[in-house]
Short mmCIF file of C-alpha atoms in Angstrom, two decimals:
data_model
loop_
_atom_site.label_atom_id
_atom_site.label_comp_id
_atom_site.label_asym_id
_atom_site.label_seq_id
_atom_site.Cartn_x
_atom_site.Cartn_y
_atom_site.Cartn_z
CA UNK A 1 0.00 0.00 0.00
CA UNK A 2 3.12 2.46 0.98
CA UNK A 3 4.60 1.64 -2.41
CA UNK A 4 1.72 2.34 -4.58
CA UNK A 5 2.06 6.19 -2.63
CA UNK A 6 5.26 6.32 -2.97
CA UNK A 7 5.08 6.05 -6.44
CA UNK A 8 2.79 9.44 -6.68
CA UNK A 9 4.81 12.23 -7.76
CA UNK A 10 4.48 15.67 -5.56
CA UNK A 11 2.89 17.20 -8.41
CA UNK A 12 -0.14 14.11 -8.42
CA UNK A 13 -0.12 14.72 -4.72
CA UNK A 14 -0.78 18.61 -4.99
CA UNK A 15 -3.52 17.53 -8.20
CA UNK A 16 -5.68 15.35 -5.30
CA UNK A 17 -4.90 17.53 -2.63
CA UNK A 18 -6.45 20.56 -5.14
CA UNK A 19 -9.48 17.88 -5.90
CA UNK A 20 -10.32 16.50 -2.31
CA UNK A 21 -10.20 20.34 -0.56
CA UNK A 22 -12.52 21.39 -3.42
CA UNK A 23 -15.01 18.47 -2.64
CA UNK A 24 -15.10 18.78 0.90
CA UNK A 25 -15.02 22.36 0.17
CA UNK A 26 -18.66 22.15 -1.62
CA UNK A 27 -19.38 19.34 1.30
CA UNK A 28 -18.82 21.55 3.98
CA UNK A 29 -20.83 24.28 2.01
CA UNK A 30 -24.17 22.25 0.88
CA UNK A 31 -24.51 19.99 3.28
CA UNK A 32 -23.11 21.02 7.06
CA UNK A 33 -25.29 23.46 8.95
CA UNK A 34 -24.00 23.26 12.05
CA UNK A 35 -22.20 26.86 12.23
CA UNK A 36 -19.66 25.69 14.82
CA UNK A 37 -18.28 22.73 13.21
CA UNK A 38 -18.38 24.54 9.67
CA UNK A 39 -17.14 27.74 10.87
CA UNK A 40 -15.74 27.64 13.83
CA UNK A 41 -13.51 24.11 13.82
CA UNK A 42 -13.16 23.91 10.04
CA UNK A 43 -13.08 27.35 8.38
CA UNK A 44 -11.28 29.45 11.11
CA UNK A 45 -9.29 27.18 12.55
CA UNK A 46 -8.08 23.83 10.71
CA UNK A 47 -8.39 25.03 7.14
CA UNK A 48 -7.17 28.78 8.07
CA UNK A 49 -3.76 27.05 10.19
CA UNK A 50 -3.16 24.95 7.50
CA UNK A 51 -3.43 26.74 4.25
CA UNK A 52 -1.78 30.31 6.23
CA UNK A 53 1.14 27.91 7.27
CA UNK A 54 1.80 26.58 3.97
CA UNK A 55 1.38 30.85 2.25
CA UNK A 56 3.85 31.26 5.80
CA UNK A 57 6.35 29.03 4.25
CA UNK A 58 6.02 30.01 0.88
CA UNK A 59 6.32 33.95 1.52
CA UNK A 60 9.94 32.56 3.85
CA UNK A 61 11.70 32.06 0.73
CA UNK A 62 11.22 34.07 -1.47
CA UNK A 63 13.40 36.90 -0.56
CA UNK A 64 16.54 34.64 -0.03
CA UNK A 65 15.53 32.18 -2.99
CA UNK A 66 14.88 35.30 -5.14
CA UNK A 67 17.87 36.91 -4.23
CA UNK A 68 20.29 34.29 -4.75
CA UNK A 69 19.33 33.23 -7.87
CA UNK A 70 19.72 36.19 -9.54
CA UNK A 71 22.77 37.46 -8.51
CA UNK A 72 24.27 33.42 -9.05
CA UNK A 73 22.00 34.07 -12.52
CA UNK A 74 24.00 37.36 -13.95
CA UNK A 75 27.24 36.14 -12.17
CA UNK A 76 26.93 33.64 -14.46
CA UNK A 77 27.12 34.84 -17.91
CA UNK A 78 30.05 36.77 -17.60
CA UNK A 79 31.21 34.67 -21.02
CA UNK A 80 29.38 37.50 -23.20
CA UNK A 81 32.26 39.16 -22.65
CA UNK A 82 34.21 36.58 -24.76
CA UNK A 83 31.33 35.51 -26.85
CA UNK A 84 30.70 39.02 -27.51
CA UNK A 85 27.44 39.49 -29.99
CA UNK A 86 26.07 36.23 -29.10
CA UNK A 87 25.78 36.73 -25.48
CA UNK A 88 24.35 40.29 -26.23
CA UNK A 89 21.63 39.22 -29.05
CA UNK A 90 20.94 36.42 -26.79
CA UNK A 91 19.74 38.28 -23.77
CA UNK A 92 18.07 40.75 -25.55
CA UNK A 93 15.53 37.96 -27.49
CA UNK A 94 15.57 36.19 -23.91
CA UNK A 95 14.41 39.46 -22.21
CA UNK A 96 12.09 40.95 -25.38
CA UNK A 97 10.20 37.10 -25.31
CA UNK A 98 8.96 37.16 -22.22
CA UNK A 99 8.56 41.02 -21.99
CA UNK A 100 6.32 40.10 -24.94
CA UNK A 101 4.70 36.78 -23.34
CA UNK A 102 3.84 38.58 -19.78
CA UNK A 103 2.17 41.58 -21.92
CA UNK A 104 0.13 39.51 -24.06
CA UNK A 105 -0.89 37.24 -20.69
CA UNK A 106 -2.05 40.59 -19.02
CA UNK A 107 -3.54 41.20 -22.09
CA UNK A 108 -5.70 38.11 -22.34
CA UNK A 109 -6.46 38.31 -18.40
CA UNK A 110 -8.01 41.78 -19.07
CA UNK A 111 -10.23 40.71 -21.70
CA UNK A 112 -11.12 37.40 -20.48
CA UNK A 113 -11.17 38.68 -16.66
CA UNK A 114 -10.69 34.61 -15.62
CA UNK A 115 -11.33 36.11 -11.54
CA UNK A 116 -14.58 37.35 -12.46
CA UNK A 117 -17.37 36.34 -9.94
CA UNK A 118 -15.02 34.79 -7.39
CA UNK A 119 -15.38 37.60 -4.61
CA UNK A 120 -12.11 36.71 -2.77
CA UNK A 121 -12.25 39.69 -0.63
CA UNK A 122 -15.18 38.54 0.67
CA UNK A 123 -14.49 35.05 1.82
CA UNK A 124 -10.78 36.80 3.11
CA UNK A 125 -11.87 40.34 4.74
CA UNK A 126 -9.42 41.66 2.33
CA UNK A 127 -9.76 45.25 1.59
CA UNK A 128 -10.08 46.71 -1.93
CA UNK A 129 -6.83 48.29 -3.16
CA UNK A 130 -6.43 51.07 -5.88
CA UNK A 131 -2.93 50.83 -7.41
CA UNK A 132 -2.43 53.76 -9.53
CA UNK A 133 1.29 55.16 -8.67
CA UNK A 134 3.10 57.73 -11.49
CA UNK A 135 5.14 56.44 -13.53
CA UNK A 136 8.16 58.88 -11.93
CA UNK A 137 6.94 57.10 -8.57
CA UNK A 138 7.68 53.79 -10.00
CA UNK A 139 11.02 54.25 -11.53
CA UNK A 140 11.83 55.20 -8.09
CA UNK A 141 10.71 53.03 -6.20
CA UNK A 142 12.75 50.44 -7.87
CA UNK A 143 15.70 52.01 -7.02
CA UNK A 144 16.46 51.17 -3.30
CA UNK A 145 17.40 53.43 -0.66
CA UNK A 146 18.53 50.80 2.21
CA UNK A 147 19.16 47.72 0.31
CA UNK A 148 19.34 46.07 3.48
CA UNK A 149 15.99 47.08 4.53
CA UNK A 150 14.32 45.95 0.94
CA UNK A 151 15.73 42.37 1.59
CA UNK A 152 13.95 43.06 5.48
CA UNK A 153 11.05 43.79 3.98
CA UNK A 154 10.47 42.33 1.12
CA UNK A 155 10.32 45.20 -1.34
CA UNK A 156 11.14 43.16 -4.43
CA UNK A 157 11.92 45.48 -6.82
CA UNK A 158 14.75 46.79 -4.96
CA UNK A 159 15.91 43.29 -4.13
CA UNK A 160 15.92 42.88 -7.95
CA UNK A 161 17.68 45.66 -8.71
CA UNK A 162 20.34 44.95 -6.20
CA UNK A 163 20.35 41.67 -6.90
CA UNK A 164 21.59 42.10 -10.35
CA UNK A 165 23.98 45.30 -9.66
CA UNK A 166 25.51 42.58 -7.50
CA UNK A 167 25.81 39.77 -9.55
CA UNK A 168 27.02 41.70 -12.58
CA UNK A 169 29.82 42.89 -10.20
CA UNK A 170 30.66 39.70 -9.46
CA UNK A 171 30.77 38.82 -13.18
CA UNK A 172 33.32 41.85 -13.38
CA UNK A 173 35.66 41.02 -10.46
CA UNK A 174 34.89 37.13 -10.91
CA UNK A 175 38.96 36.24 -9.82
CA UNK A 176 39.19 38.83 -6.96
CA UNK A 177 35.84 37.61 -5.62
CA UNK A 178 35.52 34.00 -5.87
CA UNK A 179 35.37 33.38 -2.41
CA UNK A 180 32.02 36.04 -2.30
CA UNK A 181 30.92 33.82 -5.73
CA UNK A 182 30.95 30.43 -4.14
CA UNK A 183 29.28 31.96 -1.28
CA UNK A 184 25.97 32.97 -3.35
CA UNK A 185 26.15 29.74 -5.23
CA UNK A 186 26.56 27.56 -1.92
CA UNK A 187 23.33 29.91 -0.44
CA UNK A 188 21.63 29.43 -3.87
CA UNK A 189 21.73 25.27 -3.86
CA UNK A 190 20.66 25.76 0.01
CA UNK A 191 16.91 28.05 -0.81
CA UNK A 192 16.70 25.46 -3.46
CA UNK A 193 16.69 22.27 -1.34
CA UNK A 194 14.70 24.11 1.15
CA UNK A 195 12.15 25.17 -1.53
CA UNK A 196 11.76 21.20 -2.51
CA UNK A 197 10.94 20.68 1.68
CA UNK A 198 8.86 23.21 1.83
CA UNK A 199 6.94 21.86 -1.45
CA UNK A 200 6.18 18.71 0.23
CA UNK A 201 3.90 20.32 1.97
CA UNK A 202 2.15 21.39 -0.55
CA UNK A 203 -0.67 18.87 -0.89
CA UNK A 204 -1.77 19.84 2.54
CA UNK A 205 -1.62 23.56 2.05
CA UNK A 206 -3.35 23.47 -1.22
CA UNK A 207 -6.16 21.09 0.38
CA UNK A 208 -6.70 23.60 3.13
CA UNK A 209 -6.54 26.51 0.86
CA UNK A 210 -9.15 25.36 -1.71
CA UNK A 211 -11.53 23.93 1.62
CA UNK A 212 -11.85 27.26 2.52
CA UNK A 213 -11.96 28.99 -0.56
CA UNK A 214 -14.76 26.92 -1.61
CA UNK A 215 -16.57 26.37 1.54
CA UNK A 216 -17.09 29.80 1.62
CA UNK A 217 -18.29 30.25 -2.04
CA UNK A 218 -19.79 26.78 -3.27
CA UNK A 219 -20.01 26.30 -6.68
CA UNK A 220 -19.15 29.45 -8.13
CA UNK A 221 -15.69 29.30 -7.20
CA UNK A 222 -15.26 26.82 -9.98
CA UNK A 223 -15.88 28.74 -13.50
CA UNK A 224 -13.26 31.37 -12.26
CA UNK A 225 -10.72 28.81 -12.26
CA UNK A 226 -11.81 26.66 -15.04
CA UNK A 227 -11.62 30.05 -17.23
CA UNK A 228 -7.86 31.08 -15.69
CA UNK A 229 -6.43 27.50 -16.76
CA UNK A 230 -8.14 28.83 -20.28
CA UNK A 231 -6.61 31.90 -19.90
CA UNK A 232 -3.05 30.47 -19.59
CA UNK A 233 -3.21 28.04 -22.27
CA UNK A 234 -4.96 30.62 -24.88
CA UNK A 235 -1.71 32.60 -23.96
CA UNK A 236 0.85 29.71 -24.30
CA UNK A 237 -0.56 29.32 -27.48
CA UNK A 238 -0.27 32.20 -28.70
CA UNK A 239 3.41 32.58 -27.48
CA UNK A 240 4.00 29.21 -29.28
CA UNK A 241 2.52 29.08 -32.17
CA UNK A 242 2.12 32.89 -33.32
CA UNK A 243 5.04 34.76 -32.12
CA UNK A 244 7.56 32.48 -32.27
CA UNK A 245 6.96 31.42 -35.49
CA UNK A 246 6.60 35.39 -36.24
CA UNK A 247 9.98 35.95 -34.96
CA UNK A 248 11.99 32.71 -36.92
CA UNK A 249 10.36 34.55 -40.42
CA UNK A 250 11.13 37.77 -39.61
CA UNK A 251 15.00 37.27 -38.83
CA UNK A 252 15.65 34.28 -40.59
CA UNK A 253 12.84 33.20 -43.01
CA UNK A 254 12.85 29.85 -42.14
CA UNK A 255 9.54 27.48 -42.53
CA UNK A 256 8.55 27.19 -38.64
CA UNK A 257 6.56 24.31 -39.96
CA UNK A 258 9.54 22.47 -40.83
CA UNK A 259 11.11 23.79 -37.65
CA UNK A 260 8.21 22.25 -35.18
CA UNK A 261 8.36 19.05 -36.69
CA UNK A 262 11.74 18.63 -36.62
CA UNK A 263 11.56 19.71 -32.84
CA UNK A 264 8.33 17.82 -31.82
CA UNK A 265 10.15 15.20 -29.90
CA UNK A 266 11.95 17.93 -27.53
CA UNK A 267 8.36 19.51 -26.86
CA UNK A 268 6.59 15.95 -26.06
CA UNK A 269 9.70 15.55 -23.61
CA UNK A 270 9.40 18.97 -22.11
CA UNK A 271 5.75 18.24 -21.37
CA UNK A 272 5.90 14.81 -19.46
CA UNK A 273 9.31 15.80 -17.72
CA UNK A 274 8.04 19.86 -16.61
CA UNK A 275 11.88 20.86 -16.60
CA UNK A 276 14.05 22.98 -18.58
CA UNK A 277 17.05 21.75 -17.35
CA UNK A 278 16.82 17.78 -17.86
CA UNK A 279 15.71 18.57 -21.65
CA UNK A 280 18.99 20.88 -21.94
CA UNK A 281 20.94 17.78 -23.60
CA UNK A 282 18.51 16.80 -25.44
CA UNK A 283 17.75 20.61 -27.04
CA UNK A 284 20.93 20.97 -28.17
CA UNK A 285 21.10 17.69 -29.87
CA UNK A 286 17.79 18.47 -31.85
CA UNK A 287 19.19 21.84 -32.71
CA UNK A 288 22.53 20.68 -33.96
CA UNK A 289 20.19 18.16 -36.36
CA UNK A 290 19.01 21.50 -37.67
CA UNK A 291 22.00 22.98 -38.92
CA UNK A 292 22.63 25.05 -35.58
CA UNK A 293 26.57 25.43 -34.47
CA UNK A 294 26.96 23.80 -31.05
CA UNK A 295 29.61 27.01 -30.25
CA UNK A 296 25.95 28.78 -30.50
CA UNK A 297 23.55 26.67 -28.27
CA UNK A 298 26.32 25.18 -25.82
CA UNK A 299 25.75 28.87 -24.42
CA UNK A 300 21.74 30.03 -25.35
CA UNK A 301 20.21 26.53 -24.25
CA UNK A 302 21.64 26.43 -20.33
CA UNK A 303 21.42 30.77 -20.52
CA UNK A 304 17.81 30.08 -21.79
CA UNK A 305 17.52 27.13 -19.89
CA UNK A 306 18.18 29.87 -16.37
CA UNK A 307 17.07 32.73 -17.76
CA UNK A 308 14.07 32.39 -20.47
CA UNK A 309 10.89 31.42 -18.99
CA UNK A 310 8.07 32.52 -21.45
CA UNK A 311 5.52 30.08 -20.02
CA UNK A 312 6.28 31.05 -16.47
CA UNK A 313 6.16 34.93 -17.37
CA UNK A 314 2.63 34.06 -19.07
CA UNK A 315 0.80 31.95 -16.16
CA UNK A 316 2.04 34.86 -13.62
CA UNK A 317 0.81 37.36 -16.24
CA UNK A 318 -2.84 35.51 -16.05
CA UNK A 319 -2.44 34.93 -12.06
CA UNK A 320 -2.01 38.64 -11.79
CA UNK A 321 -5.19 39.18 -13.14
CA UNK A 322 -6.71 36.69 -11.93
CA UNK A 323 -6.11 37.28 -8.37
CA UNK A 324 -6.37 41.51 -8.51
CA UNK A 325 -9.84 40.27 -9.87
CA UNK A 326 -11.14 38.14 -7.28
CA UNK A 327 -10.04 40.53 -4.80
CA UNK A 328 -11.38 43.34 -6.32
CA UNK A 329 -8.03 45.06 -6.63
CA UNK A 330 -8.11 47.67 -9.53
CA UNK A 331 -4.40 47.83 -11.07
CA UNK A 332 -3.44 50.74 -12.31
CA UNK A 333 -1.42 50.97 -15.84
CA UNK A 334 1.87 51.47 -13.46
CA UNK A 335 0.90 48.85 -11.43
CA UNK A 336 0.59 46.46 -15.25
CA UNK A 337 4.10 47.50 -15.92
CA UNK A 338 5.63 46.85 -12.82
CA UNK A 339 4.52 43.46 -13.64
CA UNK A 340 5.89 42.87 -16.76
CA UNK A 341 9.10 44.11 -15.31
CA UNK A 342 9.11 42.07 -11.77
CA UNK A 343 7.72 39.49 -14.37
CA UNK A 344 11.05 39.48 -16.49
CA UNK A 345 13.35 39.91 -13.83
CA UNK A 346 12.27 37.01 -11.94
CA UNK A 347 12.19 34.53 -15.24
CA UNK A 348 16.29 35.06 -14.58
CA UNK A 349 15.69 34.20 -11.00
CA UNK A 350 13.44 31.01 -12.01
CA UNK A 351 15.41 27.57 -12.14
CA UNK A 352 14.22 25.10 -15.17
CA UNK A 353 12.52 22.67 -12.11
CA UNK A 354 8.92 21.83 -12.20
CA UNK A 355 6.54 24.77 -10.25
CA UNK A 356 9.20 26.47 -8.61
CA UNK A 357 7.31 29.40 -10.88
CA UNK A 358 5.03 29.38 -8.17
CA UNK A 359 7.34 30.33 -5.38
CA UNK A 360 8.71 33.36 -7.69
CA UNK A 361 4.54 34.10 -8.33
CA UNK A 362 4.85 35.58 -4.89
CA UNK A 363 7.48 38.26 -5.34
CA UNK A 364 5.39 38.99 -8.63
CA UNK A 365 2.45 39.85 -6.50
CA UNK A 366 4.25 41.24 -3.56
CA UNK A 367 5.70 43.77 -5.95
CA UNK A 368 1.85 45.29 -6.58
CA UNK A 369 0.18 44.56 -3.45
CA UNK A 370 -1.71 41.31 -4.47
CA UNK A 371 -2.56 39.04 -1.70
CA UNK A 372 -0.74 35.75 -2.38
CA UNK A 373 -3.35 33.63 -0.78
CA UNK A 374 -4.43 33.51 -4.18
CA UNK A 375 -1.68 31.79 -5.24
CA UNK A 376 -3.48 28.54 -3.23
CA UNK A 377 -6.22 28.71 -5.21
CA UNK A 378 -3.97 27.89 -8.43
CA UNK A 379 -1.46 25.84 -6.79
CA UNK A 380 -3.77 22.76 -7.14
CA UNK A 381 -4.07 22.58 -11.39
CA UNK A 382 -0.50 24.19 -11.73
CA UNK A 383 1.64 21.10 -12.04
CA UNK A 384 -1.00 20.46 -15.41
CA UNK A 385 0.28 23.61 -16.67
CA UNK A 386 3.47 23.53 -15.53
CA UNK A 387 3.91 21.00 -18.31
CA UNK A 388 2.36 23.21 -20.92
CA UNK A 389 4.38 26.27 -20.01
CA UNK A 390 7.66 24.11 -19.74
CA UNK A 391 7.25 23.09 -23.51
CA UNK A 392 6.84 26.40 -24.42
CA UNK A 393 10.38 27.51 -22.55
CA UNK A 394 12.23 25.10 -24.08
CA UNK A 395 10.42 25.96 -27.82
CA UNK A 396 11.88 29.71 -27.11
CA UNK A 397 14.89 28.70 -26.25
CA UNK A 398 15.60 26.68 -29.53
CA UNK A 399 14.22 29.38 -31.60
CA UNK A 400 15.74 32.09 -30.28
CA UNK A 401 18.77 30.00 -30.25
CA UNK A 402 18.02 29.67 -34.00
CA UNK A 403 17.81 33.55 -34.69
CA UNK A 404 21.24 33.64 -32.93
CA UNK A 405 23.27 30.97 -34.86
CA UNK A 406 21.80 32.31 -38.24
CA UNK A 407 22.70 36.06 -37.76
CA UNK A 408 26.00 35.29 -36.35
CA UNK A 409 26.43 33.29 -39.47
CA UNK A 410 26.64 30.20 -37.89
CA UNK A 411 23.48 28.30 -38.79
CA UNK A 412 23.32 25.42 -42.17
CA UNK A 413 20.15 25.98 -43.65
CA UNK A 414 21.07 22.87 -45.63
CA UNK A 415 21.03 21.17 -42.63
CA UNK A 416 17.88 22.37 -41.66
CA UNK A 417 15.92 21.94 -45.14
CA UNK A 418 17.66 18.00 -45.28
CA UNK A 419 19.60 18.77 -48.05
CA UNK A 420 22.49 16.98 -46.43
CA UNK A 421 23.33 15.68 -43.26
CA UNK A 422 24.76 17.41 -40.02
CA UNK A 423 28.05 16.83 -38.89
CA UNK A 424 27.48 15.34 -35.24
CA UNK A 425 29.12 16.44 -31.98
CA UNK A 426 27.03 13.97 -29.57
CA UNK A 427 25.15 11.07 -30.82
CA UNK A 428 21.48 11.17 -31.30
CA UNK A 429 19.57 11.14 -27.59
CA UNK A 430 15.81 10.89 -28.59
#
């Protein structure tokens, strides 16, 4: 019996948890009148200590996890200095992508509106919050006067900022600081392992959180969050299937036909594995069978693999919306573009594992005010989409990896219309 549940994978776990605390949710709702067992034992106490704890935990680390991984992020790709254009045009695809996935997720969220009818505020005793700061406000608030006190508090934009002033120090001064390098790295690995503890929990939390979400609100808690999962795959699509294949004609004009069939297999393994970084190998491989020059995607595939996350950018795009709608929250246009920044900055502070998205969904909504006990209400279905949104990071990383090799001259388009056969570096993986 043990076996058979120790065969579940944490992301199954979090699925039943999501689909028991919704159906006791609606239980407790229809069918138990007693106010003091409803209310007072399950609603305020159990359900409220349990799914709180879990937010608790979450909300712990993301300032160090956050933190870390950026400045161990642009520490890292100090090699643009000897790759010179490539590193450059790379980072500038990476960061114009998802720039361009968040904005069209926001997009969709505000014409979909997936939080519609799920009065959050309500169930929570959350007040209604206007974000409309000036744009001059913004810029400055990025900018942080007591780093130290940002990291205290949580401010995330300033943490960002820091964040990368530090790590692209560290890039600069890499042999006179390698004992402040291996320090970051060290910390980095650590709010990693404790962000896989902490996720074990995550079955319970997300049981308590949907319990009380939908114990408060029965059965109309369900259409918000049928339409949100809409919302995110209408956007992944789009990213997929429209812009990227907009972007390989424009600089290269290539047949992205031709190009997703050759580079099915990668996606198919990108979906049942939901990481970027175990499908590295197997990226580069594909890529190489399309004429691209492994000098080329031996750097954009692990850079994209750390620091491209289109998929991720869109489902926090669509839980920002989601969320500042069920909670009534109007978000000013200032507000939207802090978004698609924090958005962008924290794809480079998102490692290619399965949902660990979710934990940088936090500083996303910490950065506008959102209350991330929303984030429960989502955690349940996100390991479905974490599969969707994982193809999709890989996809951009292969064609933006394309774009690279061909304008640095360094692409066969022989090769990639099988008019002859690529030279091989590794032999075939998939």
């Amino acid at each position: 019996m043990f076996a058979i549940f120790k065969k579940i994978s944490l992301g199954n776990w979090i699925l039943i948890g999501m689909i028991l605390g919704l159906f006791f949710g609606l239980f407790l709702n229809f069918h138990v009148h007693d106010h003091f067992i409803k209310n007072i034992v399950f609603m305020d106490n159990v359900f409220y200590l349990g799914g709180n704890a879990f937010i608790r935990l979450m909300k712990m680390l993301v300032v160090p996890l956050v933190f870390c991984s950026i400045v161990v992020g642009v520490a890292s790709i100090s090699d643009i200095r000897k790759i010179g254009s490539i590193g450059g045009m790379t980072i500038i695809i990476y960061l114009i992508t998802t720039a361009l996935a968040v904005t069209i997720a926001l997009s969709i969220g505000i014409l979909i509106k997936p939080g519609l009818g799920l009065d959050m505020a309500a169930a929570s005793q959350t007040a209604n919050v206007t974000l409309n700061q000036t744009m001059t406000d913004t810029i400055l608030n990025i900018i942080p006067e007591n780093p130290l006190n940002a990291l205290a508090n949580g401010d995330m934009l300033p943490v960002i900022i820091f964040g990368v002033l530090i790590g692209f120090i560290l890039a600069k001064l890499r042999e006179e600081t390698q004992v402040v390098n291996k320090f970051f790295e060290e910390s980095n690995k650590i709010m990693m392992s404790m962000t896989g503890i902490v996720m074990k929990f995550a079955p319970i939390g997300v049981f308590c959180l949907m319990a009380k979400t939908f114990g408060s609100l029965g059965f109309e808690g369900i259409m918000p969050l049928a339409k949100y999962v809409g919302c995110v795959l209408i956007g992944l699509a789009i990213q997929a299937f429209v812009v990227y294949p907009a972007l390989l004609v424009v600089f290269t004009r290539l047949n992205p036909v031709r190009f997703f069939r050759k580079f099915m297999s990668v996606m198919f393994f990108a979906f049942s594995s939901s990481t970027s970084n175990a499908t590295i190998p197997l990226n580069m491989n594909k890529l190489e069978d399309m004429g691209v020059s492994r000098d080329v995607s031996s750097f954009t595939i692990p850079l994209g693999a750390t620091i491209n996350m289109d998929g991720t950018a869109i489902m926090q795009g669509v839980a920002v919306m989601f969320a500042a709608q069920a909670y009534g929250i109007d978000l000013g246009f200032s507000a939207l573009l802090t978004v698609i920044f924090t958005a962008v900055m924290a794809s480079i502070g998102t490692a290619g594992v399965p949902s660990v998205g979710l934990v940088t969904l936090t500083m996303v909504f910490n950065s506008v005010g959102l209350p991330v006990q929303a984030i429960g209400v989502i955690f349940g279905i996100d390991h479905i989409l974490d599969m969707f949104r994982t193809a999709v990071n890989v996809t951009g990383d292969a064609i933006c990896t394309v774009i690279v090799s061909f304008k640095n001259k360094s692409f066969d388009k022989d090769v990639f219309n099988d008019k002859k056969e690529p030279e091989k570096v590794a032999p075939d993986l998939i």
